[in-house]
Amino acid sequence: MAKLLNEVSHTFNEYLLIPGHTSRKCVPDNVSLETPLIRFKKGQKSPLTMNIPMVSAIMQSVSGDKLAVALAAEGGVSFIFGAQPIESQAEMVRKAKSYKAGFVPSDSNIKPDATLKDVLDLKERTQHSTIAVTEDGTGSGKLLGIVTSRDYRISRTPINAKVESFMTPLEKLIVAKDDVTLSEANDIIWDHKLNTLPIVDKKGNLKALVFRKDYESHKDHPNELLDDNKRYIVGAGINSRDYKERVPALVEAGADALCIDSSEGFSDWQAETLDWIRKKYKGKVKCGAGNVVDAEGFRFLADAGADFVKVGIGGGSICITRETKGIGRGQASAVMDVCKARDDYFKKTGIYVPVCSDGGIVFDHHITLALAMGADFVMLGRYFARFDEAPGNKVMINGTYYKEYWGEGSARARNWQRYDMGGAAKLSFEEGVDSYVPYAGTLKENVRLTTHKIRSTMCNCGATDIRSFQKKAKITLVSATSIAEGGAHDVLLKNNNGGTRNG
């Protein structure tokens, strides 16, 4: 018969933190959330550390180049999804790495022969009021003019009027060459009282836009994560099938870290992939692996050379692996088991392999619990899919905005490589769903709120950094009744519209 683990498989929602002594120095502003991303030896520092313990999931509906830039600006790392052609993934990495803070690539562009209706439709899709008019209608075409809401009046301008008839033409615009610095660009904006400054190359092709409204925001990223060349740190997902072609392309594009994207990482295929990367790049290319749910799986990947190990099977909000295959483990139990194995591995070998908790996060405080249980950082899918910067479309359902969110094992994604078992190149059955998540606004606003909650909770436990938090934290199992007690109860709650509901 099968070996039976004599334990209940627990989730984050079954635990609470016990407060510790809060000293005068334990205030959120004094808390550091710096954490290692990749392995390091005892007495040394990780070659790549993050300023917040959050990375984005390797998913089509989550991690594109826009989210990579936004998350790096806040101190985390995005792993750009690999379920796409090698060339397009490498281009996403390249875009994120070449992004110059303050120089925004134009993603609202139109041809001069388009109409006002086209302008209004584009504005509705992108929510941007500044539209570049280029010869070919792309963000890198020859700049001909700019259209803003000041250039037309819906009540007076015919809906079929050509853009070229009401745009502000190039000869009336102030533009800057692409060798201008951000400081110089901002001086031009302020000297000429501009709202937008187009940046063009020697041939007149549009390269970027600099906005007046972004001036303050560019000074408002104290945690931004940069490489030695002041470029954002960017990660990318790979698989165990085409890695010999994909990895070189991603490395050439500038990816700082890779991660094998798989539903189950305790496999020869992952070990072979890690071995190939190690031999080809002599340790210069960093690659995480996973996913596993126990100590044995961790040791296997650590010995294989994984630079970090992802923990979690079946705990994602769009994952149905446990339903379809009957494998997995409660995320809290998995994290605690693997983190103990990591600490034992460190004592035995002197090598620290960071642990990433992937899945099972429903509330912000679950992130804090994962850290207390030993995780170095968490990987989030649903959390990031809600934001403007995620690739999914924003749609309105019954008067409420949502963002599209689909699993890599869904029929929509068809990411068979993630569920590769060494057989035919196909997805035999679904292990994920296609869904919607409530739209939540910008990444910056939400991440800052979440990290403030984490810092506040750490202060309640008497800690000002993640390591001391893990040493000092005390956690307790809670009953179903305790969980109910923890929310609003036995009162009549007010609705936002002035009504009431029972709580």
Coordinates of C-alpha atoms in Angstrom, one line a residue:
M1 CA 0.0 0.0 0.0
A2 CA 1.0 3.7 -0.4
K3 CA 3.0 5.4 2.3
L4 CA 0.6 7.4 4.4
L5 CA 1.8 10.8 5.8
N6 CA 0.3 11.0 9.3
E7 CA -0.7 14.7 9.0
V8 CA -3.5 16.9 7.9
S9 CA -2.6 19.0 4.8
H10 CA -3.1 22.7 5.9
T11 CA -3.7 25.9 4.0
F12 CA -2.7 29.5 4.9
N13 CA -6.2 30.3 5.9
E14 CA -6.0 27.8 8.8
Y15 CA -3.3 29.8 10.6
L16 CA -2.9 33.1 12.5
L17 CA 0.2 34.9 13.7
I18 CA 0.6 35.5 17.5
P19 CA 1.7 39.1 18.2
G20 CA 5.2 39.6 19.8
H21 CA 6.7 42.5 21.6
T22 CA 6.7 45.7 19.5
S23 CA 9.6 48.0 20.4
R24 CA 9.8 51.7 19.6
K25 CA 11.9 51.0 16.5
C26 CA 9.2 48.6 15.1
V27 CA 7.4 51.0 12.8
P28 CA 6.6 50.2 9.2
D29 CA 9.0 52.8 7.8
N30 CA 11.9 50.9 9.5
V31 CA 11.0 47.5 8.0
S32 CA 13.1 46.1 5.2
L33 CA 11.5 43.6 2.9
E34 CA 14.8 42.8 1.1
T35 CA 15.1 39.1 0.3
P36 CA 17.3 36.8 -1.9
L37 CA 16.1 35.7 -5.3
I38 CA 18.9 33.2 -6.0
R39 CA 21.3 30.8 -4.2
F40 CA 24.3 31.9 -2.3
K41 CA 27.0 30.5 -0.1
K42 CA 27.3 31.0 3.7
G43 CA 28.9 34.3 4.6
Q44 CA 28.1 35.8 1.2
K45 CA 25.2 37.8 -0.1
S46 CA 22.9 36.6 -2.9
P47 CA 24.0 38.0 -6.2
L48 CA 20.5 39.1 -6.9
T49 CA 18.2 40.3 -4.1
M50 CA 14.7 41.9 -4.3
N51 CA 13.4 44.8 -2.4
I52 CA 10.0 43.3 -1.9
P53 CA 9.2 39.5 -1.6
M54 CA 6.9 39.4 -4.6
V55 CA 7.4 37.9 -8.1
S56 CA 4.7 37.5 -10.8
A57 CA 3.6 34.1 -12.1
I58 CA 4.8 32.7 -15.5
M59 CA 1.4 33.1 -17.1
Q60 CA 0.0 34.6 -20.3
S61 CA -2.6 36.5 -18.4
V62 CA -0.1 38.0 -15.9
S63 CA 3.5 38.6 -16.9
G64 CA 4.1 40.7 -20.0
D65 CA 6.7 43.4 -20.5
K66 CA 4.4 46.2 -19.1
L67 CA 4.0 44.3 -15.8
A68 CA 7.7 43.5 -15.8
V69 CA 8.5 47.2 -15.8
A70 CA 5.9 48.1 -13.2
L71 CA 6.9 45.4 -10.8
A72 CA 10.6 46.1 -11.1
A73 CA 9.9 49.7 -10.4
E74 CA 8.4 48.6 -7.1
G75 CA 11.2 46.3 -6.2
G76 CA 10.0 42.9 -7.4
V77 CA 10.6 40.7 -10.4
S78 CA 8.3 39.5 -13.2
F79 CA 8.9 36.3 -15.0
I80 CA 7.7 36.9 -18.5
F81 CA 5.6 34.0 -19.7
G82 CA 7.2 31.4 -21.9
A83 CA 4.1 29.9 -23.6
Q84 CA 4.7 31.9 -26.8
P85 CA 7.2 31.8 -29.6
I86 CA 10.8 32.3 -28.6
E87 CA 11.2 35.4 -30.6
S88 CA 8.2 37.2 -29.1
Q89 CA 9.2 36.3 -25.5
A90 CA 12.7 37.5 -26.2
E91 CA 11.3 40.8 -27.6
M92 CA 9.2 41.3 -24.4
V93 CA 12.3 40.8 -22.3
R94 CA 14.2 43.2 -24.6
K95 CA 11.5 45.8 -24.3
A96 CA 11.5 45.7 -20.5
K97 CA 15.2 45.8 -20.3
S98 CA 15.5 48.7 -22.7
Y99 CA 12.8 50.7 -21.0
K100 CA 14.1 54.0 -19.8
A101 CA 12.3 55.3 -16.8
G102 CA 10.2 58.3 -17.9
F103 CA 10.4 57.4 -21.6
V104 CA 7.2 55.7 -22.3
P105 CA 6.7 53.7 -25.5
S106 CA 3.6 54.9 -27.2
D107 CA 0.9 52.2 -27.3
S108 CA -1.9 54.5 -28.5
N109 CA -1.2 55.3 -32.1
I110 CA -3.2 56.0 -35.2
K111 CA -2.9 56.7 -38.9
P112 CA -3.6 60.2 -40.3
D113 CA -6.4 58.9 -42.5
A114 CA -8.3 57.3 -39.5
T115 CA -11.5 59.1 -38.3
L116 CA -12.6 60.6 -35.0
K117 CA -14.6 57.5 -34.4
D118 CA -11.4 55.5 -34.6
V119 CA -9.8 57.9 -32.1
L120 CA -12.7 57.5 -29.6
D121 CA -12.6 53.7 -30.0
L122 CA -8.9 53.7 -29.4
K123 CA -9.3 55.9 -26.4
E124 CA -11.9 53.6 -24.9
R125 CA -9.7 50.6 -25.4
T126 CA -6.5 52.0 -23.9
Q127 CA -7.9 54.7 -21.6
H128 CA -5.2 57.0 -22.9
S129 CA -6.2 60.5 -24.1
T130 CA -2.9 61.3 -25.8
I131 CA -2.6 59.5 -29.2
A132 CA 0.4 59.7 -31.5
V133 CA -0.3 60.0 -35.3
T134 CA 2.3 58.2 -37.3
E135 CA 2.7 57.3 -40.9
D136 CA 2.0 53.6 -40.4
G137 CA -0.1 53.8 -37.2
T138 CA 2.5 52.2 -35.0
G139 CA 4.4 53.4 -32.0
S140 CA 7.7 53.5 -34.0
G141 CA 6.5 55.0 -37.2
K142 CA 7.3 58.4 -38.6
L143 CA 5.7 61.0 -36.4
L144 CA 3.1 63.3 -38.1
G145 CA 1.3 64.8 -35.2
I146 CA -0.5 64.3 -31.8
V147 CA -4.2 64.0 -31.0
T148 CA -5.5 64.9 -27.5
S149 CA -8.9 65.7 -26.2
R150 CA -8.1 69.4 -26.8
D151 CA -8.0 68.8 -30.5
Y152 CA -11.7 67.9 -31.0
R153 CA -15.1 68.4 -29.6
I154 CA -17.5 65.5 -29.9
S155 CA -20.4 67.9 -30.2
R156 CA -18.9 69.8 -33.1
T157 CA -16.3 67.6 -34.8
P158 CA -17.9 65.2 -37.4
I159 CA -17.5 61.6 -36.3
N160 CA -16.1 60.8 -39.7
A161 CA -13.6 63.6 -39.8
K162 CA -10.1 62.5 -40.7
V163 CA -7.5 62.6 -38.0
E164 CA -5.2 64.8 -40.2
S165 CA -7.8 67.5 -40.3
F166 CA -7.9 68.1 -36.5
M167 CA -4.6 66.8 -35.1
T168 CA -1.8 69.0 -33.9
P169 CA 0.7 68.6 -36.7
L170 CA 4.4 67.9 -36.3
E171 CA 5.3 71.5 -37.3
K172 CA 3.4 72.8 -34.3
L173 CA 4.9 70.3 -31.9
I174 CA 8.0 70.6 -29.8
V175 CA 9.9 67.4 -30.0
A176 CA 13.3 66.1 -28.7
K177 CA 15.9 63.8 -30.1
D178 CA 16.4 60.3 -28.7
D179 CA 19.7 61.2 -27.1
V180 CA 18.0 63.5 -24.7
T181 CA 18.3 62.7 -21.0
L182 CA 15.2 62.5 -18.7
S183 CA 16.4 65.6 -16.9
E184 CA 16.7 67.5 -20.1
A185 CA 13.3 66.3 -21.3
N186 CA 11.7 67.4 -18.1
D187 CA 13.3 70.9 -18.5
I188 CA 11.9 71.2 -22.0
I189 CA 8.4 70.2 -20.7
W190 CA 8.5 72.8 -17.9
D191 CA 10.1 75.6 -20.0
H192 CA 7.5 75.2 -22.8
K193 CA 4.6 74.3 -20.5
L194 CA 4.0 71.1 -22.3
N195 CA 1.9 68.1 -21.2
T196 CA 3.6 65.7 -23.6
L197 CA 7.1 65.7 -25.2
P198 CA 7.5 63.3 -28.2
I199 CA 11.0 61.7 -28.6
V200 CA 12.1 61.0 -32.2
D201 CA 15.2 59.6 -33.8
K202 CA 17.2 61.2 -36.6
K203 CA 14.7 59.9 -39.2
G204 CA 11.7 61.4 -37.4
N205 CA 10.5 58.0 -36.2
L206 CA 8.7 58.1 -32.8
K207 CA 10.7 56.5 -30.0
A208 CA 8.9 57.4 -26.8
L209 CA 6.8 60.0 -25.0
V210 CA 7.6 61.9 -21.9
F211 CA 4.6 63.1 -19.8
R212 CA 4.5 66.1 -17.5
K213 CA 2.2 64.1 -15.1
D214 CA 5.0 61.5 -14.7
Y215 CA 7.6 63.9 -13.4
E216 CA 6.8 63.4 -9.8
S217 CA 6.1 59.6 -10.2
H218 CA 9.6 59.1 -11.5
K219 CA 11.0 60.3 -8.2
D220 CA 8.6 58.1 -6.4
H221 CA 10.2 54.6 -6.8
P222 CA 12.6 54.3 -3.9
N223 CA 12.5 50.5 -4.2
E224 CA 13.1 50.1 -7.9
L225 CA 15.2 47.0 -8.8
L226 CA 18.0 47.8 -11.2
D227 CA 21.0 46.1 -12.7
D228 CA 24.5 47.5 -12.9
N229 CA 23.5 49.4 -16.0
K230 CA 20.5 51.1 -14.3
R231 CA 18.1 48.8 -16.2
Y232 CA 15.2 47.1 -14.6
I233 CA 15.7 43.5 -13.4
V234 CA 13.6 41.1 -15.6
G235 CA 12.9 37.4 -15.4
A236 CA 11.6 34.9 -17.9
G237 CA 10.0 31.5 -17.9
I238 CA 11.3 28.5 -19.8
N239 CA 10.3 24.9 -20.3
S240 CA 12.1 21.5 -20.5
R241 CA 11.5 21.0 -24.2
D242 CA 12.9 23.8 -26.2
Y243 CA 15.3 25.2 -23.6
K244 CA 18.4 24.8 -25.9
E245 CA 16.9 27.3 -28.3
R246 CA 14.9 29.5 -25.9
V247 CA 17.5 30.1 -23.2
P248 CA 20.2 31.6 -25.5
A249 CA 17.6 33.9 -27.0
L250 CA 16.4 35.1 -23.5
V251 CA 20.0 35.6 -22.3
E252 CA 20.9 37.6 -25.4
A253 CA 17.8 39.7 -24.8
G254 CA 19.0 40.5 -21.3
A255 CA 17.0 38.3 -18.9
D256 CA 18.5 38.5 -15.4
A257 CA 16.9 35.2 -14.1
L258 CA 15.1 32.3 -15.6
C259 CA 12.6 29.8 -14.1
I260 CA 11.5 26.5 -15.4
D261 CA 7.7 26.6 -15.6
S262 CA 6.2 23.3 -14.7
S263 CA 3.3 22.0 -12.7
E264 CA 5.6 19.4 -11.1
G265 CA 9.3 19.8 -10.8
F266 CA 10.5 16.6 -9.2
S267 CA 11.6 15.2 -12.6
D268 CA 14.5 14.1 -14.8
W269 CA 13.5 16.7 -17.4
Q270 CA 14.1 19.6 -15.0
A271 CA 17.4 18.1 -13.8
E272 CA 18.6 17.8 -17.4
T273 CA 17.5 21.4 -18.2
L274 CA 19.4 22.7 -15.2
D275 CA 22.5 20.6 -16.0
W276 CA 22.5 21.9 -19.6
I277 CA 22.3 25.6 -18.4
R278 CA 25.0 25.1 -15.8
K279 CA 27.4 23.5 -18.3
K280 CA 26.8 25.9 -21.1
Y281 CA 26.9 29.1 -19.0
K282 CA 29.3 28.1 -16.2
G283 CA 26.9 29.4 -13.5
K284 CA 26.5 32.8 -15.0
V285 CA 22.9 32.2 -16.0
K286 CA 20.6 31.9 -12.9
C287 CA 17.6 29.5 -13.1
G288 CA 14.9 28.6 -10.6
A289 CA 12.9 25.3 -10.8
G290 CA 9.8 23.7 -9.4
N291 CA 7.2 23.0 -8.4
V292 CA 7.6 20.6 -5.5
V293 CA 5.7 20.1 -2.2
D294 CA 8.0 18.2 0.1
A295 CA 11.6 17.9 1.4
E296 CA 12.6 15.2 -1.1
G297 CA 11.5 17.3 -4.1
F298 CA 13.5 20.3 -2.7
R299 CA 16.7 18.3 -2.2
F300 CA 16.4 16.9 -5.7
L301 CA 16.2 20.3 -7.3
A302 CA 18.8 21.9 -5.0
D303 CA 21.3 19.1 -5.9
A304 CA 20.4 19.6 -9.6
G305 CA 21.6 23.2 -9.3
A306 CA 18.3 25.2 -9.0
D307 CA 19.0 28.8 -8.0
F308 CA 15.6 28.9 -6.2
V309 CA 12.9 26.3 -5.7
K310 CA 9.2 27.0 -6.2
V311 CA 6.7 25.3 -3.9
G312 CA 3.1 24.5 -4.6
I313 CA 0.9 22.1 -6.6
G314 CA -2.8 22.7 -7.2
G315 CA -3.2 25.7 -4.9
G316 CA -3.6 28.4 -7.6
S317 CA -7.0 30.0 -8.0
I318 CA -7.4 28.9 -11.6
C319 CA -5.6 25.5 -11.0
I320 CA -7.7 22.3 -11.0
T321 CA -4.7 19.8 -10.9
R322 CA -5.9 18.5 -7.5
E323 CA -9.4 17.9 -8.9
T324 CA -8.2 16.2 -12.2
K325 CA -5.2 14.3 -10.9
G326 CA -5.5 14.0 -7.2
I327 CA -2.0 15.3 -6.4
G328 CA -0.8 18.2 -4.4
R329 CA -0.6 19.4 -0.9
G330 CA -2.0 22.2 1.3
Q331 CA 0.2 25.2 0.6
A332 CA 1.1 26.0 4.2
S333 CA 2.1 22.4 4.9
A334 CA 4.2 22.3 1.7
V335 CA 6.0 25.6 2.5
M336 CA 6.9 24.6 6.1
D337 CA 8.2 21.2 5.0
V338 CA 10.3 22.6 2.2
C339 CA 11.6 25.5 4.2
K340 CA 12.8 23.1 6.9
A341 CA 14.6 21.1 4.2
R342 CA 16.2 24.3 2.9
D343 CA 17.5 25.2 6.3
D344 CA 18.8 21.6 6.8
Y345 CA 20.4 21.8 3.4
F346 CA 22.1 25.1 4.3
K347 CA 23.5 23.6 7.5
K348 CA 24.8 20.6 5.7
T349 CA 26.2 22.2 2.5
G350 CA 26.7 25.9 3.3
I351 CA 24.5 26.7 0.3
Y352 CA 21.3 28.7 0.8
V353 CA 18.7 28.0 -1.9
P354 CA 15.7 30.5 -1.6
V355 CA 12.2 29.1 -1.5
C356 CA 9.4 30.7 -3.5
S357 CA 5.8 30.0 -2.3
D358 CA 3.7 29.7 -5.5
G359 CA -0.1 29.5 -5.0
G360 CA -2.6 29.5 -2.2
I361 CA -2.6 33.2 -1.7
V362 CA -6.1 34.5 -1.3
F363 CA -5.6 37.5 1.1
D364 CA -2.7 39.8 1.6
H365 CA -2.0 38.4 5.1
H366 CA -1.4 35.0 3.4
I367 CA 1.8 36.5 2.0
T368 CA 2.9 37.4 5.5
L369 CA 2.1 33.9 6.7
A370 CA 4.1 32.4 3.9
L371 CA 7.1 34.5 4.9
A372 CA 6.7 33.6 8.5
M373 CA 6.7 29.9 7.6
G374 CA 10.0 30.3 5.9
A375 CA 9.4 31.4 2.3
D376 CA 11.8 33.9 0.9
F377 CA 9.3 35.3 -1.5
V378 CA 5.9 34.5 -3.1
M379 CA 4.8 34.1 -6.7
L380 CA 1.4 35.6 -7.5
G381 CA -0.9 35.1 -10.5
R382 CA -4.4 36.2 -9.6
Y383 CA -3.1 39.1 -7.5
F384 CA -1.3 40.7 -10.5
A385 CA -3.8 39.7 -13.2
R386 CA -6.2 42.3 -11.7
F387 CA -4.0 45.3 -12.6
D388 CA -3.9 47.6 -15.5
E389 CA -0.4 46.4 -16.5
A390 CA -1.5 42.7 -16.9
P391 CA -2.1 41.5 -20.4
G392 CA -5.7 40.4 -19.9
N393 CA -8.5 42.5 -21.3
K394 CA -10.6 44.7 -19.1
V395 CA -14.3 43.9 -19.5
M396 CA -17.5 45.1 -17.8
I397 CA -19.9 42.4 -16.5
N398 CA -23.2 43.5 -14.8
G399 CA -21.8 47.0 -14.3
T400 CA -18.5 45.9 -12.7
Y401 CA -15.1 45.9 -14.3
Y402 CA -13.1 42.6 -14.4
K403 CA -9.9 41.5 -16.0
E404 CA -9.5 38.2 -17.9
Y405 CA -7.5 35.6 -16.1
W406 CA -6.8 32.1 -17.4
G407 CA -4.6 29.2 -16.3
E408 CA -1.7 27.8 -18.2
G409 CA -3.4 24.4 -18.2
S410 CA -6.6 25.8 -19.6
A411 CA -7.8 25.1 -23.2
R412 CA -7.3 28.8 -23.9
A413 CA -3.6 28.8 -23.0
R414 CA -2.8 25.2 -24.3
N415 CA 0.6 25.4 -22.5
W416 CA 1.3 21.7 -22.9
Q417 CA 5.0 22.2 -22.1
R418 CA 4.1 23.1 -18.5
Y419 CA 2.5 19.7 -18.0
D420 CA 5.1 17.8 -20.0
M421 CA 5.5 14.2 -19.0
G422 CA 7.9 13.3 -21.8
G423 CA 5.2 12.1 -24.2
A424 CA 3.5 13.6 -27.2
A425 CA 3.4 17.4 -27.7
K426 CA -0.2 18.0 -26.7
L427 CA -2.4 18.8 -23.7
S428 CA -4.5 15.7 -23.1
F429 CA -6.8 17.3 -20.5
E430 CA -7.2 20.6 -18.8
E431 CA -5.6 21.5 -15.5
G432 CA -6.7 25.1 -15.4
V433 CA -9.7 27.3 -16.0
D434 CA -10.6 30.4 -18.0
S435 CA -12.0 33.1 -15.7
Y436 CA -12.3 36.7 -14.6
V437 CA -11.0 38.6 -11.6
P438 CA -12.2 41.9 -10.2
Y439 CA -10.3 44.8 -11.8
A440 CA -8.2 46.5 -9.1
G441 CA -6.4 49.5 -10.8
T442 CA -2.7 50.0 -11.0
L443 CA 0.1 47.7 -9.7
K444 CA 1.8 50.5 -7.9
E445 CA -1.1 51.4 -5.7
N446 CA -2.0 47.8 -4.8
V447 CA 1.6 46.6 -4.2
R448 CA 2.3 49.5 -1.9
L449 CA -0.8 48.8 0.1
T450 CA 0.0 45.1 0.3
T451 CA 3.6 45.7 1.4
H452 CA 2.5 48.2 4.0
K453 CA 0.3 45.5 5.5
I454 CA 3.2 43.1 5.5
R455 CA 5.5 45.6 7.2
S456 CA 2.8 46.5 9.8
T457 CA 2.2 42.8 10.7
M458 CA 6.0 42.3 11.0
C459 CA 6.1 45.2 13.5
N460 CA 3.3 43.5 15.5
C461 CA 5.6 40.5 15.7
G462 CA 8.6 42.6 16.8
A463 CA 10.6 42.2 13.5
T464 CA 12.1 44.8 11.1
D465 CA 13.4 42.4 8.5
I466 CA 12.3 39.0 7.0
R467 CA 15.0 36.9 8.7
S468 CA 14.2 38.2 12.2
F469 CA 10.5 37.8 11.4
Q470 CA 11.0 34.1 10.6
K471 CA 12.9 33.6 13.9
K472 CA 10.5 35.5 16.1
A473 CA 7.1 34.7 14.4
K474 CA 4.7 32.4 16.3
I475 CA 1.8 30.9 14.4
T476 CA -1.2 29.0 15.6
L477 CA -3.8 26.7 13.9
V478 CA -7.3 28.1 14.1
S479 CA -10.7 26.3 14.1
A480 CA -13.5 27.0 11.6
T481 CA -15.2 28.9 14.3
S482 CA -12.1 31.1 14.8
I483 CA -12.0 31.8 11.1
A484 CA -15.6 33.0 11.2
E485 CA -14.9 35.0 14.4
G486 CA -12.0 36.8 12.6
G487 CA -14.3 38.5 10.1
A488 CA -17.2 40.9 10.6
H489 CA -20.0 39.1 12.3
D490 CA -23.1 39.6 14.4
V491 CA -23.7 43.1 13.0
L492 CA -25.7 44.6 10.2
L493 CA -23.1 46.0 7.6
K494 CA -23.7 49.1 5.5
N495 CA -23.3 48.7 1.8
N496 CA -21.5 51.4 -0.2
N497 CA -24.8 52.5 -1.8
G498 CA -26.3 53.2 1.6
G499 CA -28.1 49.8 2.0
T500 CA -27.3 47.1 4.5
R501 CA -26.4 43.4 4.5
N502 CA -26.0 40.8 7.2
G503 CA -22.5 40.0 8.5

